[in-house]
PDB file of C-alpha atoms and ligand atoms in Angstrom:
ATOM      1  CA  UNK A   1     -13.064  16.185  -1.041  1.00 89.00           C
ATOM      2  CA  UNK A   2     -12.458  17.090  -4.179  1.00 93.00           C
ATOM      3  CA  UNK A   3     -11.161  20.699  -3.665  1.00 94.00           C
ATOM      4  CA  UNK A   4      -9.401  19.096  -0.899  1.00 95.00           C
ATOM      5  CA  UNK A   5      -7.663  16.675  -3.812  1.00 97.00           C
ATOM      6  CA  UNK A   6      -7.275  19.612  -6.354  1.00 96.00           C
ATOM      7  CA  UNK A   7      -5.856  21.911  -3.620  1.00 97.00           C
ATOM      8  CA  UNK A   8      -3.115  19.290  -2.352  1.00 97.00           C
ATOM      9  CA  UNK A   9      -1.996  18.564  -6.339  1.00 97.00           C
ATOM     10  CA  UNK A  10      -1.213  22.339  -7.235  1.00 97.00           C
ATOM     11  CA  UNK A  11       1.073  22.194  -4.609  1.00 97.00           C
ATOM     12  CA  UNK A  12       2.663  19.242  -5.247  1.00 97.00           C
ATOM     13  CA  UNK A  13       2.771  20.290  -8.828  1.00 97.00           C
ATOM     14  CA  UNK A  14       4.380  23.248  -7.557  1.00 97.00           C
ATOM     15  CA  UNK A  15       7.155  21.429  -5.623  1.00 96.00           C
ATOM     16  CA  UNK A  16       7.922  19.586  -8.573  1.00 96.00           C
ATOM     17  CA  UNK A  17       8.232  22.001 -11.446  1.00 94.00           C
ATOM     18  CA  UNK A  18       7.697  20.150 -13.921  1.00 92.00           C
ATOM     19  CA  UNK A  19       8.586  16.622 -12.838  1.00 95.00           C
ATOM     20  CA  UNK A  20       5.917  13.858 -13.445  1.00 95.00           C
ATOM     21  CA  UNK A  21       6.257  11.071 -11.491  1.00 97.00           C
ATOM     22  CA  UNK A  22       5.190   7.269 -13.458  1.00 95.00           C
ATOM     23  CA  UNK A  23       4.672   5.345 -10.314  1.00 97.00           C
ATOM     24  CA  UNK A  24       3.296   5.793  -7.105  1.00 98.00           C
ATOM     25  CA  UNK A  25       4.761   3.794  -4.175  1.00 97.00           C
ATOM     26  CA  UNK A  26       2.808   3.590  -0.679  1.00 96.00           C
ATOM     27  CA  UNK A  27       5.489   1.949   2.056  1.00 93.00           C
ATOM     28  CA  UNK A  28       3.730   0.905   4.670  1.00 87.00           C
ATOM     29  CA  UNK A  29       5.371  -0.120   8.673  1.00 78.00           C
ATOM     30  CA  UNK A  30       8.678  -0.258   8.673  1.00 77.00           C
ATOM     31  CA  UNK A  31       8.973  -0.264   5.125  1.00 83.00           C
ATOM     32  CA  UNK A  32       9.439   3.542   4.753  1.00 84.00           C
ATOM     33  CA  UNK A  33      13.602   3.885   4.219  1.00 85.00           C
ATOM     34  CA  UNK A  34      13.132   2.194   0.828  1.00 90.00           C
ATOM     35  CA  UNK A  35      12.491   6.144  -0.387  1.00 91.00           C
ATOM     36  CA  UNK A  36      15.776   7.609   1.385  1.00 90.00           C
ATOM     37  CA  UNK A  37      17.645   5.840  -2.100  1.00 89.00           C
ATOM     38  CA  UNK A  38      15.753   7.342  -4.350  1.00 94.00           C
ATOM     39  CA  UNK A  39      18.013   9.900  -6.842  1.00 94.00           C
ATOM     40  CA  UNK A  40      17.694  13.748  -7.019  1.00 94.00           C
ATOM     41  CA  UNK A  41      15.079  13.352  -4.154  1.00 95.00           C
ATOM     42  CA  UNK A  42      12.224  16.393  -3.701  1.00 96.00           C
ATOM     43  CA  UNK A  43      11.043  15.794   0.058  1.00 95.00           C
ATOM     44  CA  UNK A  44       7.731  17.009   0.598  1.00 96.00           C
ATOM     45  CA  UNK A  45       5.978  16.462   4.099  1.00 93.00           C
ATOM     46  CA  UNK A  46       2.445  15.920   4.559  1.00 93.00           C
ATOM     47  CA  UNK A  47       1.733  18.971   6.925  1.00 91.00           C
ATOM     48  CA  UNK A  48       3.079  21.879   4.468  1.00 93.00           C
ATOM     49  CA  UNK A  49      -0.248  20.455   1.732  1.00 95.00           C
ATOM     50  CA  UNK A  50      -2.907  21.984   2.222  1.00 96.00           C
ATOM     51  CA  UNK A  51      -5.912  19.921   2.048  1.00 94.00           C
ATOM     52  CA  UNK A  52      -3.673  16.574   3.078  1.00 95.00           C
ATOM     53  CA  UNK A  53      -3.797  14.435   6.289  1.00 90.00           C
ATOM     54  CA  UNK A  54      -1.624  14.072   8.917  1.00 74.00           C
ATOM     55  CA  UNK A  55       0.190  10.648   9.823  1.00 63.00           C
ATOM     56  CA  UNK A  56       0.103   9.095  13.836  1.00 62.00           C
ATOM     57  CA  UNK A  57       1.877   6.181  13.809  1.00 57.00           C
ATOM     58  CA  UNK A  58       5.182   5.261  15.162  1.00 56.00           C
ATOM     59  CA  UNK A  59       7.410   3.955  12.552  1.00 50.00           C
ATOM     60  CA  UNK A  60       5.981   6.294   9.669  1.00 55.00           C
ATOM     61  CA  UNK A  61       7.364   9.393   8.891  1.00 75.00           C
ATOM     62  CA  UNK A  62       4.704  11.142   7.144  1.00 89.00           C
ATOM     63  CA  UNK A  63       6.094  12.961   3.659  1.00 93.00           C
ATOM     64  CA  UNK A  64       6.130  11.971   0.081  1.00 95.00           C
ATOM     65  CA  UNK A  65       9.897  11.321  -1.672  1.00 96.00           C
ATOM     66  CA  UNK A  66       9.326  11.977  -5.285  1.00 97.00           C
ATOM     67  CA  UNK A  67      12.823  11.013  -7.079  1.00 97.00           C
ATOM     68  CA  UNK A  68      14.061   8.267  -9.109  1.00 96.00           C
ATOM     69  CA  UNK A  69      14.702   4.827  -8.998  1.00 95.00           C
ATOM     70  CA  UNK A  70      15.553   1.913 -12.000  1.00 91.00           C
ATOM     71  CA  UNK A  71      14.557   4.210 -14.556  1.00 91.00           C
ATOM     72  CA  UNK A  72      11.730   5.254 -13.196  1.00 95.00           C
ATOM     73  CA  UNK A  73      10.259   8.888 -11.514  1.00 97.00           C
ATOM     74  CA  UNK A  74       8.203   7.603  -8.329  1.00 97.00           C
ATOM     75  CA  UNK A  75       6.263   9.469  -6.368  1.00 97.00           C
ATOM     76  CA  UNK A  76       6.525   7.394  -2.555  1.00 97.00           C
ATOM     77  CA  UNK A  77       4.520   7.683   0.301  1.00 95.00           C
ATOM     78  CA  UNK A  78       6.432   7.299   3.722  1.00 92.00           C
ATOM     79  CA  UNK A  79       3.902   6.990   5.778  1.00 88.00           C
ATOM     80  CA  UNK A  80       0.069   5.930   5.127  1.00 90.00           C
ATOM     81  CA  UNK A  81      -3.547   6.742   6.789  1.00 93.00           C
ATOM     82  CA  UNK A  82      -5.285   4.173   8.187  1.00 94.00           C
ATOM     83  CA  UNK A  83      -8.943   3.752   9.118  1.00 96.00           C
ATOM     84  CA  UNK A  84      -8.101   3.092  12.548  1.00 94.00           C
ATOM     85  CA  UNK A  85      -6.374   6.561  12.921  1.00 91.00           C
ATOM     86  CA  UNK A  86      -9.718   7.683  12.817  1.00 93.00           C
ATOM     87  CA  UNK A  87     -10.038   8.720   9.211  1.00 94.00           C
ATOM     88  CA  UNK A  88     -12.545   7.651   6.633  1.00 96.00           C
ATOM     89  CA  UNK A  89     -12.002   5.529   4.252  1.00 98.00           C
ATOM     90  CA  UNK A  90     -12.390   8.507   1.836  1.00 97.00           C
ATOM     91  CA  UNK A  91      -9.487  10.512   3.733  1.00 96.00           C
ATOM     92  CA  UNK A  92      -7.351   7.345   3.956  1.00 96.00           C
ATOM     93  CA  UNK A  93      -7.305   6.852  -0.045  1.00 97.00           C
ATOM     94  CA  UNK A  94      -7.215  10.399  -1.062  1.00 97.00           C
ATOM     95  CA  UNK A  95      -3.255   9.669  -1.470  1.00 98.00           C
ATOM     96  CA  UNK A  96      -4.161   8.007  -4.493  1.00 98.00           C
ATOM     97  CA  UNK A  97      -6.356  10.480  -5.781  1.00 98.00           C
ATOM     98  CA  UNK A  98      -3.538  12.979  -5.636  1.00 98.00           C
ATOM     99  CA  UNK A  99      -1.420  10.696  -7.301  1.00 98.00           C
ATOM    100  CA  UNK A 100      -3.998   9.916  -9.924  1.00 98.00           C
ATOM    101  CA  UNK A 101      -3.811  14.003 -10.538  1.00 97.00           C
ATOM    102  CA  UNK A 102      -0.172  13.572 -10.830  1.00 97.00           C
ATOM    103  CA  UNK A 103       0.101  11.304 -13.839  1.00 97.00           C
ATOM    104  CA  UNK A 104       0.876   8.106 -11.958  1.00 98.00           C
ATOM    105  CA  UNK A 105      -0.020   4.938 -14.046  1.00 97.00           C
ATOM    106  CA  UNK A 106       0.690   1.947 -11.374  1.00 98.00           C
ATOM    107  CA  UNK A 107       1.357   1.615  -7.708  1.00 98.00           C
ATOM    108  CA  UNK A 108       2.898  -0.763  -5.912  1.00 98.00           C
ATOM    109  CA  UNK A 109       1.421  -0.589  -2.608  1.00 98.00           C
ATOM    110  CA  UNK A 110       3.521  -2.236   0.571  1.00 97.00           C
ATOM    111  CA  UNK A 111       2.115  -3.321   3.894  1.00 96.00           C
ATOM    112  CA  UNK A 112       2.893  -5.719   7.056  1.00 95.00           C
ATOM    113  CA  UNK A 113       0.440  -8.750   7.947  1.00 97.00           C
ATOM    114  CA  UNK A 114      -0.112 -11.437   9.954  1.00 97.00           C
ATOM    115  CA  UNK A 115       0.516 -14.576   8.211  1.00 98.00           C
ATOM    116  CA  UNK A 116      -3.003 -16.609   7.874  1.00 98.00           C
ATOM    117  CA  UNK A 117      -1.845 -19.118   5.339  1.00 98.00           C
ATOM    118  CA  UNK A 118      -0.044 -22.053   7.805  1.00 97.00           C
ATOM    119  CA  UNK A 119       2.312 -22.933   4.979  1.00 98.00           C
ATOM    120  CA  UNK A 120       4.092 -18.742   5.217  1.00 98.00           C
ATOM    121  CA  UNK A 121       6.595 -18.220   7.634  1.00 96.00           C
ATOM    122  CA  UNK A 122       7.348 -14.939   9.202  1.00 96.00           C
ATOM    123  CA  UNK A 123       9.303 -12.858   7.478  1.00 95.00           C
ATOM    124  CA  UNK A 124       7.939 -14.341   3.930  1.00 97.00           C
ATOM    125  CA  UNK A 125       7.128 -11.958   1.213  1.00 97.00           C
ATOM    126  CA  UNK A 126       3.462 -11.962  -0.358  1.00 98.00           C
ATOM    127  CA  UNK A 127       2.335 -10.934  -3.748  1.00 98.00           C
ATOM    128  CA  UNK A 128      -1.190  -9.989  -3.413  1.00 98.00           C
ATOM    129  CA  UNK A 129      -3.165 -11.704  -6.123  1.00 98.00           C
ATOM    130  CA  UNK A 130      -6.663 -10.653  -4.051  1.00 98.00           C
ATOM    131  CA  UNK A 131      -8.055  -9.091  -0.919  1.00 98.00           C
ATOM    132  CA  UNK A 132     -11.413  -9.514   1.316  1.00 98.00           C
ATOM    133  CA  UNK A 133     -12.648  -5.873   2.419  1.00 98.00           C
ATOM    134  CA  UNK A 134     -13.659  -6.988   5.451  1.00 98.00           C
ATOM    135  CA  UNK A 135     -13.077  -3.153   6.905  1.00 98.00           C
ATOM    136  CA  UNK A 136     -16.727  -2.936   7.257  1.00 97.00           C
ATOM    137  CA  UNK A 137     -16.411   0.196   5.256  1.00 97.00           C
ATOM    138  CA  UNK A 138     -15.935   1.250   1.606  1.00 98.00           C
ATOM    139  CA  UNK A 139     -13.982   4.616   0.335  1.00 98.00           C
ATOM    140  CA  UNK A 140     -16.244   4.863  -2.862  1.00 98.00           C
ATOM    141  CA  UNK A 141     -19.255   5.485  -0.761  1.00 98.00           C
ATOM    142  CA  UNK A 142     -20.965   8.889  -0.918  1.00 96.00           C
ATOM    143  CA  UNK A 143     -21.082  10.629  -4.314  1.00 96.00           C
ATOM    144  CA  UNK A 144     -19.468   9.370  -7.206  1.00 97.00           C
ATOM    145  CA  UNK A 145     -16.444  11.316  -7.937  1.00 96.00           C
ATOM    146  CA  UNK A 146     -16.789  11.079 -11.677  1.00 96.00           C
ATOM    147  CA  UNK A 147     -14.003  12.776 -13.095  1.00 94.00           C
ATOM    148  CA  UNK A 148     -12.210   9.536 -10.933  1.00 97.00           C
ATOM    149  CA  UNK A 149     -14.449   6.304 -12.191  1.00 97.00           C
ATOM    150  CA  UNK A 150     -17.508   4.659 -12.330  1.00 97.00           C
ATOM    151  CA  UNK A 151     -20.377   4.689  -9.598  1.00 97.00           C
ATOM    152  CA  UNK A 152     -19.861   0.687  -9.367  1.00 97.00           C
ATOM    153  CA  UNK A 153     -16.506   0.010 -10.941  1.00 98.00           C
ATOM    154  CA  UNK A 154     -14.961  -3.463 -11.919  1.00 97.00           C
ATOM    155  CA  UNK A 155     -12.927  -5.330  -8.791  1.00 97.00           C
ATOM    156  CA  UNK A 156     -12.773  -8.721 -10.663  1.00 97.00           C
ATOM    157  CA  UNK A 157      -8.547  -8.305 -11.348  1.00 96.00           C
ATOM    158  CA  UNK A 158      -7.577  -5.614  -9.352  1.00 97.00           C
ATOM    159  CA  UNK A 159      -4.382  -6.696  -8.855  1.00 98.00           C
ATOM    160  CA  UNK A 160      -2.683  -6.804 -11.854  1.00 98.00           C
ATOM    161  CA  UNK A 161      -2.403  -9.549 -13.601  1.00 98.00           C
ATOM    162  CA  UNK A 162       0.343  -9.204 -16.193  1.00 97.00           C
ATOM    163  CA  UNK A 163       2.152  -6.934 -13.629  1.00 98.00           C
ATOM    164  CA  UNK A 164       1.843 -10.383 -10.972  1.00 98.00           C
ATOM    165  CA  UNK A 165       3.534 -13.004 -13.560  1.00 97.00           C
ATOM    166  CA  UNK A 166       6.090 -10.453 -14.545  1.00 98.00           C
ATOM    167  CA  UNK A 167       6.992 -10.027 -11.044  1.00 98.00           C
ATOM    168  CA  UNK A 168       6.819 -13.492 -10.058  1.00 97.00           C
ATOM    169  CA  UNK A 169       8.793 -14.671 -13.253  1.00 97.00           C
ATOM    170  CA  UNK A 170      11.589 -12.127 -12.753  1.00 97.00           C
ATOM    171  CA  UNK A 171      11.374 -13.064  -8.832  1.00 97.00           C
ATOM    172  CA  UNK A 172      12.539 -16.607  -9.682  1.00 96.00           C
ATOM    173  CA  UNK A 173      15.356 -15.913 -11.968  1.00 96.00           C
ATOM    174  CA  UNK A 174      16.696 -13.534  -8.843  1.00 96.00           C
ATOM    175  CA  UNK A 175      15.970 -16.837  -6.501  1.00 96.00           C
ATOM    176  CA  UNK A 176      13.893 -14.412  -4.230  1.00 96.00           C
ATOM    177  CA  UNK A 177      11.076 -16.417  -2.981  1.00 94.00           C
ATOM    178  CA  UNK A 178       7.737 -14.912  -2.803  1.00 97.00           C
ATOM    179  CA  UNK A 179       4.463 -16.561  -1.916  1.00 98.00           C
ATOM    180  CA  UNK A 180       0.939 -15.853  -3.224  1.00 98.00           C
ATOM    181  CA  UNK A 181      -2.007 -14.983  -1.704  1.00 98.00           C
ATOM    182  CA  UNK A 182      -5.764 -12.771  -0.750  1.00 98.00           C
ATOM    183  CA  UNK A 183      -4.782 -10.076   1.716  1.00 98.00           C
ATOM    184  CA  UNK A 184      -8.129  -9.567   4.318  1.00 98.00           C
ATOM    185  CA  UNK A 185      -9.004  -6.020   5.949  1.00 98.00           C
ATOM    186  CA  UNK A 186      -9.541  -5.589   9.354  1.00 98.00           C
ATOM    187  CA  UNK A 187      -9.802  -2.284  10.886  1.00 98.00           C
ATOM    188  CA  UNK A 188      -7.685  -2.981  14.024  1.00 96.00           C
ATOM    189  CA  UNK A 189      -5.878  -1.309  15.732  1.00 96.00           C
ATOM    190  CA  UNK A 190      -7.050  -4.091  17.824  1.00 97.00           C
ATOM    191  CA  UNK A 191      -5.100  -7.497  16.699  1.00 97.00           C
ATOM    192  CA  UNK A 192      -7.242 -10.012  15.297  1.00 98.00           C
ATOM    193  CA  UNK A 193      -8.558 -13.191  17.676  1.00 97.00           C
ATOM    194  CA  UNK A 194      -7.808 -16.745  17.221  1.00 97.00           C
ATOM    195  CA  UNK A 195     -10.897 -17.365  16.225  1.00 98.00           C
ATOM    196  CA  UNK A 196     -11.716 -14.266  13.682  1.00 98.00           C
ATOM    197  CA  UNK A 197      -7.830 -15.756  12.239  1.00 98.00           C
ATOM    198  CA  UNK A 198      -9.766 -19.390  11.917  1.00 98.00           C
ATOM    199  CA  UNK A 199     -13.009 -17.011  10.155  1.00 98.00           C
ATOM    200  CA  UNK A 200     -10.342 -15.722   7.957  1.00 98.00           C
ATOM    201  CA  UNK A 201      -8.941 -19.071   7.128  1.00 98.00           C
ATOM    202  CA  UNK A 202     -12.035 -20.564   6.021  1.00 98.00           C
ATOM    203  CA  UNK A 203     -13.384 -17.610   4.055  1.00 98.00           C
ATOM    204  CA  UNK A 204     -10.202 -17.651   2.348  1.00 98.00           C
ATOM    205  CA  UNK A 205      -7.551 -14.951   3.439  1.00 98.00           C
ATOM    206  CA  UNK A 206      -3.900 -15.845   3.424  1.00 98.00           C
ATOM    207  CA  UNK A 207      -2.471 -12.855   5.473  1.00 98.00           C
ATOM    208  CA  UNK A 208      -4.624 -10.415   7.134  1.00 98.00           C
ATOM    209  CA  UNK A 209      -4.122  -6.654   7.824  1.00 98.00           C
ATOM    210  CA  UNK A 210      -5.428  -3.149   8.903  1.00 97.00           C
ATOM    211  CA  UNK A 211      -4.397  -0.975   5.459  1.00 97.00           C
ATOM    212  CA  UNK A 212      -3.939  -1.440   1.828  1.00 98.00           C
ATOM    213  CA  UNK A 213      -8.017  -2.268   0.520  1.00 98.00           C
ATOM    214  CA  UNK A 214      -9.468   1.593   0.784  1.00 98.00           C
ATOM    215  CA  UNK A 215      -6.150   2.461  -1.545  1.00 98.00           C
ATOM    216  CA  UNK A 216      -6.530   0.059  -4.203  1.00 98.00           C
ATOM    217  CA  UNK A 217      -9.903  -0.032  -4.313  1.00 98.00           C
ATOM    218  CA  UNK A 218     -10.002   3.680  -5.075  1.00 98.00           C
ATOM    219  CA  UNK A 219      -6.671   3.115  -7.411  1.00 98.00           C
ATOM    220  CA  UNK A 220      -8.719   0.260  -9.491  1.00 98.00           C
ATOM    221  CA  UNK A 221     -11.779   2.946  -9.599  1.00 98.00           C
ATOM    222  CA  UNK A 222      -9.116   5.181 -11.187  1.00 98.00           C
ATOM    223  CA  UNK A 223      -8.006   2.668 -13.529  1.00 97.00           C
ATOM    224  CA  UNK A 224      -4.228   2.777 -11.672  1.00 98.00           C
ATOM    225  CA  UNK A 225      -2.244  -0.160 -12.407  1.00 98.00           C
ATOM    226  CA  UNK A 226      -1.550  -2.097  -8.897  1.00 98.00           C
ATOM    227  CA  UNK A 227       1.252  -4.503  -7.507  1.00 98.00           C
ATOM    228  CA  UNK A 228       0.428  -5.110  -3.901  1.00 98.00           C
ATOM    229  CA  UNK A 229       2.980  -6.896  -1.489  1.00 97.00           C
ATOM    230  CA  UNK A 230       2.979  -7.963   2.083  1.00 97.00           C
ATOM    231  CA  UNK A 231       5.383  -8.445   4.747  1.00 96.00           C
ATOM    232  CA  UNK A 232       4.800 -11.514   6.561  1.00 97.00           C
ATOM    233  CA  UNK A 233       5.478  -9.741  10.359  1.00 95.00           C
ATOM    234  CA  UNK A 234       4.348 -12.338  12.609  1.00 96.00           C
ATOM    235  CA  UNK A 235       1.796 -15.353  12.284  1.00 97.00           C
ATOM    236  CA  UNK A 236      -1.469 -14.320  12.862  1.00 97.00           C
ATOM    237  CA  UNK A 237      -3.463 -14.739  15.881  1.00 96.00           C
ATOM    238  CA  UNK A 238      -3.385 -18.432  17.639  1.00 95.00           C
ATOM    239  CA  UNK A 239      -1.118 -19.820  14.353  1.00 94.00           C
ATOM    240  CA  UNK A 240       1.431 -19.695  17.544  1.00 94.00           C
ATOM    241  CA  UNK A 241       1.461 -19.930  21.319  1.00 86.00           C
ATOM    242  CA  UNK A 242       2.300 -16.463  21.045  1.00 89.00           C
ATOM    243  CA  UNK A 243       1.137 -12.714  21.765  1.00 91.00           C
ATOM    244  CA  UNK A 244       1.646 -10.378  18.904  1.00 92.00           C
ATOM    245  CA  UNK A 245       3.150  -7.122  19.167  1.00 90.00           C
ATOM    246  CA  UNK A 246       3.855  -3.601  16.888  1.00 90.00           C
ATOM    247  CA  UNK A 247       7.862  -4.289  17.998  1.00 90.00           C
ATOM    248  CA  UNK A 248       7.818  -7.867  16.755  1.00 89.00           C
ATOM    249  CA  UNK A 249       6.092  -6.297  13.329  1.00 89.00           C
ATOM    250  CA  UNK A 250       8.681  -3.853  13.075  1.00 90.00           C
ATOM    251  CA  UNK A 251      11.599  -5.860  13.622  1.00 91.00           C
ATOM    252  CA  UNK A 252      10.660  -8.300  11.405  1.00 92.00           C
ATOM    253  CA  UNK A 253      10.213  -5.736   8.841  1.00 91.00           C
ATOM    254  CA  UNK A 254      13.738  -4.279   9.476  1.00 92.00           C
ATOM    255  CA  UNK A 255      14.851  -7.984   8.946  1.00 93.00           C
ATOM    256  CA  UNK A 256      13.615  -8.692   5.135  1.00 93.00           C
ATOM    257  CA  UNK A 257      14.205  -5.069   4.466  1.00 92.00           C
ATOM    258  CA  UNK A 258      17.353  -5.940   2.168  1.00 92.00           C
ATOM    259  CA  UNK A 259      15.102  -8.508   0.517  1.00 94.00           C
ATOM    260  CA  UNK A 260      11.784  -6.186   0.147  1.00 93.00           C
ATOM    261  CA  UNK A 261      14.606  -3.584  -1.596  1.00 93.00           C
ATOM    262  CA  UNK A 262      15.450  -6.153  -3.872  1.00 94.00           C
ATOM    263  CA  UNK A 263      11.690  -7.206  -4.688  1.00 96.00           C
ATOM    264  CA  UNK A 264      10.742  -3.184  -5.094  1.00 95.00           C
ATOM    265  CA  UNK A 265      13.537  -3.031  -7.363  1.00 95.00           C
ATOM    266  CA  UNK A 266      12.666  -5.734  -9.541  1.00 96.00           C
ATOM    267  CA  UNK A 267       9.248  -4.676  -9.664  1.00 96.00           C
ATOM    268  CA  UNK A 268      10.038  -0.707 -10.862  1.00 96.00           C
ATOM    269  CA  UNK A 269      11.939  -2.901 -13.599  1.00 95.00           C
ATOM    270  CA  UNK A 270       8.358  -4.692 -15.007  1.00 94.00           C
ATOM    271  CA  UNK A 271       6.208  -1.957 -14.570  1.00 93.00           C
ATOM    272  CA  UNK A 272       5.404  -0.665 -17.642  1.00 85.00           C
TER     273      UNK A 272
HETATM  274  N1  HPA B   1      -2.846  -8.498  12.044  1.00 84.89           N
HETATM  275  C1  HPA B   1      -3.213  -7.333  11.498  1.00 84.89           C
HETATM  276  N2  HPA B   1      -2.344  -6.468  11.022  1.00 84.89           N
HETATM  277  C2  HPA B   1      -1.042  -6.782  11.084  1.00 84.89           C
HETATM  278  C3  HPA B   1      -0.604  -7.985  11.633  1.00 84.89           C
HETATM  279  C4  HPA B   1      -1.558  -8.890  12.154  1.00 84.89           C
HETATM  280  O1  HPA B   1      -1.250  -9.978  12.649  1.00 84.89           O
HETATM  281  N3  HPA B   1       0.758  -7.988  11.544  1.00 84.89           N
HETATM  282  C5  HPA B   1       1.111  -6.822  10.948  1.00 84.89           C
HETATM  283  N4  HPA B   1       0.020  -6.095  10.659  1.00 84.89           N
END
């Protein structure tokens, strides 16, 4: 893996003579146009890197947009891996790894979930403040990767604390409502049952959803800086007398889109 890493950031190094990008964004469904307005844009798509992955799923284009936005030079991923592709949970994170390589200090990973939390309505936006791996997996197991982090590293604030109020504080004096709340792992691609949403409940989740943990676990290994928000698709499983679908998830995504804008925005302002 780690040639694989060092073999996919030459090139990207490469690409971008000489431009480092600060932040690393990872857009997850539906979320992915947020990196067409990004200035003096370098497209780069996942199949020319060698060593990289390929992305499956409908509704993600599969390149990273490095350009800038509010002052910043982001590096954005349109289009993520995901466990249920098929991928570890090595492959899936390796992104961030890359990134890492880069010179990235913080990323401010996006994603769409089912609403848990009975008080969240769909199309609310969630600040992560902590997440429940409950992928069954782990992408720091096998070797260490040393030159990366610790064998057992630190998980106690991997969100971001400082980055969290900032956002939240700047949120309110914009009168852009965003809810709090632990983000739980499931591997789908299955959606979840009534009764593993009731599990969820009770152990604590608030939204639940089948990306985002392998990424920032490896990014807090790293020591990367993380804002994590979620797209409130749909209410999860049995919250509603209703069957959940991938069109309702996109379309509700499409639907906060001018909002989530906004919310990136602000939060390329506070990152430091
Ligand atoms: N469950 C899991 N993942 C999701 C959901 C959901 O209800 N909505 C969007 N992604």
């Amino acid at each position: 893996m780690i040639n694989r890493i060092n073999e996919s950031t030459e090139y990207i190094k490469n690409e971008l003579k000489g431009i480092k990008p600060d932040v690393g964004m990872i857009l997850g469904s539906g979320l992915g146009d947020y990196a067409d307005n990004l200035e003096e844009a370098i497209t780069i798509p996942y199949r020319n890197i060698p060593g990289f992955l390929v992305s499956t799923v409908d509704g993600h284009k599969g390149q990273f947009v490095v350009g800038k936005r509010a002052g910043k030079t982001i590096i954005a991923m349109q289009g993520r891996f995901h466990f249920y592709e098929g991928y570890t949970q090595l492959e899936v994170s390796m992104p961030v790894r890359v990134m890492k390589n880069l010179g990235v200090k913080t990323i401010i990973v996006t994603n769409a979930a089912g609403g848990v939390n009975t008080s969240f309505a769909e199309g609310a936006l969630m600040l992560i403040t902590d997440h429940i791996n409950y992928s069954g997996g782990n992408p720091l197991i096998g070797p260490n990767l040393d030159d990366f982090g610790l064998r057992f590293p630190d998980m106690t604030q991997i969100y971001t604390p400082h980055l969290r109020k900032k956002l939240i504080d700047v949120a309110k004096s914009e009168n852009i409502d965003l809810v709090e709340g632990v983000y739980m792992m499931f591997t789908g691609p299955s959606y979840e049952t009534p009764a593993e949403i009731r599990m969820a409940r009770i152990v604590g989740a608030d939204a639940v959803g089948m990306s985002t943990v392998p990424e920032t676990i490896v990014a807090a290994h790293t020591g990367i800086q993380i804002l994590g928000i979620s797209c409130i698709t749909n209410m999860a499983a049995g919250v509603l007398d209703a069957p959940l679908n991938h069109l309702e998830v996109m379309e509700t995504a499409n639907r906060v889109k001018s909002t989530f804008v906004k919310v990136l925005d602000l939060a390329l302002t506070i990152v430091d």
